[in-house]
Amino acid sequence: AQSVTQLGSHVSVSEGALVLLRCNYSSSVPPYLFWYVQYPNQGLQLLLKYTTGATLVKGINGFEAEFKKSETSFHLTKPSAHMSDAAEYFCAVMDSNSGYALNFGKGTSLLVTP
Amino acid sequence: NAGVMQNPRHLVRRRGQEARLRCSPMKGHSHVYWYRQLPEEGLKFMVYLQKENIIDESGMPKERFSAEFPKEGPSILRIQQVVRGDSAAYFCASSGLEVETQYFGPGTRLLVL
């Protein structure tokens, strides 16, 4: 079964600094990968997804992620952090056996300091 | 253009009571998924339903949990005789035919006393 591991349960950056949230996946087949953001007491919002094609994926709110097969990674980046980016971020991979169930990582809490 | 709706947002139950969680998918969506988020954990798939059909309930505990998505009305996740370990956030998602693009509701946070 496919799985993802998010390195670092908490990440703190200064406003204006680069945001880098790490996600590594395990899959024996080409994976479908996702990043979701969860603001306090809200549902998950899809930031971006990789299915096939271009390995650099651009999402909403200035985020992007690059699929690197050689490193089995799908790290999320943003050049300049805003205070409003503070939230919980989840990486997920689609289970290829079902074709619909998402397997989520444990999440990374992003703190942005002034 | 309403998104996925869930109610209640917060639910408190005592051990042994029943919990009913409701989910209305996005307009035009006929695929519904339920996920559970335990404290300090990522979301775990529970069940996938289409109208009047359970497609996959492999992630649901075998006892006390059931789900339905009737022809009319919202999808219901039902937990009978709740225990403290059922305390979690329960999220519903919906999709159209493109099942890899799932839209999530705000969740129901269940607390069992």
XYZ file of C-alpha atoms in Angstrom:
227
model
C 0.000 0.000 0.000
C 1.095 3.525 -0.646
C 2.099 5.748 2.244
C 3.639 9.136 2.940
C 5.933 10.385 5.671
C 6.088 14.016 6.628
C 9.371 15.011 8.211
C 8.925 17.474 11.035
C 5.669 17.760 12.901
C 6.323 21.466 13.535
C 8.080 23.991 11.323
C 8.651 27.622 12.225
C 9.653 30.309 9.731
C 9.874 34.061 9.794
C 7.505 36.147 7.739
C 9.033 36.579 4.295
C 11.261 33.504 4.581
C 11.167 30.405 2.428
C 8.692 27.740 3.421
C 9.790 24.130 2.919
C 7.600 21.265 4.118
C 8.917 17.790 3.459
C 7.034 14.751 2.263
C 8.408 11.401 1.156
C 6.256 8.699 -0.333
C 6.377 4.956 -0.632
C 4.795 3.447 -3.703
C 5.544 0.635 -6.110
C 3.539 2.307 -8.859
C 3.509 5.886 -10.143
C 1.765 7.770 -7.362
C -0.893 10.433 -7.287
C 0.239 12.947 -4.656
C -1.543 15.784 -2.896
C -0.988 18.601 -0.454
C -3.862 19.842 1.678
C -4.005 22.717 4.159
C -6.172 22.798 7.253
C -6.853 26.045 9.078
C -8.029 25.814 12.687
C -11.484 24.269 13.020
C -11.905 24.080 9.275
C -11.886 21.335 6.698
C -9.036 20.440 4.404
C -8.451 22.562 1.356
C -6.619 21.158 -1.640
C -3.436 23.146 -2.332
C -2.170 21.158 -5.289
C -1.957 17.687 -6.746
C 0.357 15.673 -8.952
C -1.064 12.951 -11.171
C 0.955 12.779 -14.361
C 2.898 15.148 -16.572
C 4.939 18.099 -15.374
C 6.801 17.309 -12.183
C 6.661 20.887 -10.868
C 3.130 21.556 -9.757
C 1.831 25.005 -8.925
C -1.000 25.396 -6.499
C -3.017 28.071 -4.809
C -1.698 30.817 -2.520
C 1.760 30.776 -4.112
C 2.620 27.199 -3.124
C 4.291 24.703 -5.388
C 5.660 21.178 -5.093
C 8.059 19.122 -7.135
C 7.686 15.400 -7.719
C 11.125 13.770 -7.594
C 10.967 10.094 -8.376
C 14.650 9.488 -7.682
C 14.219 10.858 -4.158
C 10.648 9.607 -3.669
C 9.800 13.101 -2.500
C 7.067 15.668 -2.988
C 8.168 18.649 -0.914
C 5.984 21.746 -0.647
C 7.555 25.175 -0.993
C 6.635 28.830 -0.999
C 9.217 31.553 -1.618
C 7.950 34.011 0.977
C 5.844 33.121 3.998
C 2.853 35.184 5.051
C 1.318 35.227 8.493
C -1.845 33.812 6.945
C 0.050 30.651 5.926
C 0.086 29.443 9.523
C -1.876 26.197 9.445
C -1.593 22.417 9.406
C -0.357 20.916 6.142
C -1.018 17.358 5.071
C 0.654 15.364 2.354
C -1.369 12.487 0.902
C -1.008 9.723 -1.650
C -3.823 7.979 -3.416
C -4.118 4.270 -2.734
C -3.595 2.665 -6.138
C -5.497 -0.494 -5.174
C -8.715 1.405 -4.596
C -8.109 4.371 -6.857
C -9.973 6.705 -4.476
C -8.845 6.324 -0.854
C -6.321 8.924 0.251
C -3.543 7.944 2.643
C -2.467 10.957 4.665
C 0.684 11.806 6.548
C 0.513 12.946 10.150
C 0.733 16.570 9.191
C 3.131 19.466 9.698
C 2.109 22.469 11.703
C 3.531 25.659 10.185
C 4.149 28.614 12.470
C 4.977 31.984 10.927
C 6.623 34.535 13.188
C 6.749 38.287 12.595
C -22.004 27.548 -4.549
C -21.968 25.747 -1.221
C -19.180 23.354 -0.443
C -19.401 20.148 1.536
C -21.581 20.661 4.582
C -21.270 18.726 7.798
C -23.296 18.899 10.962
C -23.057 19.108 13.775
C -19.637 20.728 13.945
C -19.172 19.597 17.520
C -20.840 16.678 19.251
C -20.509 15.544 22.838
C -21.729 12.112 23.834
C -21.448 9.974 26.937
C -20.148 6.446 26.695
C -22.831 4.096 25.423
C -24.810 6.728 23.536
C -25.232 6.943 19.783
C -23.596 9.527 17.526
C -25.038 10.549 14.154
C -22.909 12.629 11.844
C -24.326 14.176 8.697
C -22.717 15.151 5.430
C -24.201 16.929 2.445
C -21.907 16.707 -0.595
C -21.194 19.509 -2.979
C -23.897 20.159 -5.527
C -23.560 17.730 -8.401
C -21.369 15.279 -6.500
C -22.584 11.736 -6.015
C -19.486 10.235 -4.384
C -19.002 10.566 -0.630
C -16.043 9.526 1.501
C -15.666 9.507 5.269
C -12.308 9.902 7.003
C -11.389 9.894 10.688
C -8.641 11.973 12.237
C -7.449 10.785 15.618
C -5.417 13.194 17.773
C -1.905 13.742 16.434
C -2.631 11.560 13.411
C -3.404 12.061 9.745
C -6.785 11.292 8.281
C -7.683 7.646 7.769
C -10.114 6.454 5.119
C -13.228 4.816 6.494
C -15.862 4.341 3.814
C -16.806 5.272 0.252
C -20.447 5.585 -0.754
C -22.474 6.456 -3.775
C -26.197 7.081 -3.718
C -27.858 4.094 -2.015
C -24.683 2.021 -2.280
C -21.728 1.283 -0.049
C -18.797 0.871 -2.401
C -16.000 0.235 0.084
C -16.209 0.076 3.879
C -12.849 -1.555 4.433
C -11.672 1.252 6.704
C -14.631 1.098 9.049
C -14.434 -0.701 12.382
C -16.412 -3.933 12.072
C -18.688 -3.214 14.993
C -20.753 -0.198 16.054
C -20.027 1.849 12.921
C -22.303 2.126 9.913
C -22.773 4.539 7.036
C -25.431 5.275 4.494
C -26.088 7.654 1.624
C -29.793 7.516 0.832
C -31.431 8.545 -2.401
C -32.669 11.692 -0.721
C -30.888 13.562 2.022
C -27.403 13.634 3.465
C -24.952 10.845 4.075
C -25.000 9.608 7.670
C -22.180 8.108 9.679
C -23.606 6.350 12.704
C -21.642 5.222 15.720
C -23.511 3.107 18.233
C -22.522 2.703 21.881
C -19.688 5.181 21.632
C -16.497 4.682 23.620
C -13.805 7.174 24.558
C -11.593 5.920 21.739
C -14.152 7.165 19.221
C -13.288 10.754 20.125
C -11.902 12.208 16.926
C -12.615 14.542 14.061
C -14.709 12.954 11.344
C -14.395 14.460 7.899
C -16.590 13.933 4.918
C -15.399 14.526 1.378
C -17.209 14.443 -1.917
C -16.275 14.206 -5.547
C -17.749 13.975 -8.978
C -16.561 11.426 -11.487
C -12.968 12.602 -10.938
C -12.560 10.709 -7.687
C -8.986 11.860 -7.113
C -10.212 15.400 -6.546
C -12.026 15.272 -3.237
C -13.484 18.299 -1.499
C -13.605 18.165 2.261
C -16.141 19.466 4.705
C -15.279 21.265 7.960
C -15.555 18.084 9.990
C -17.462 16.981 13.056
C -15.466 16.880 16.248
C -16.804 14.129 18.450
C -15.980 14.076 22.126
C -16.972 11.064 24.185
C -17.082 11.627 27.923
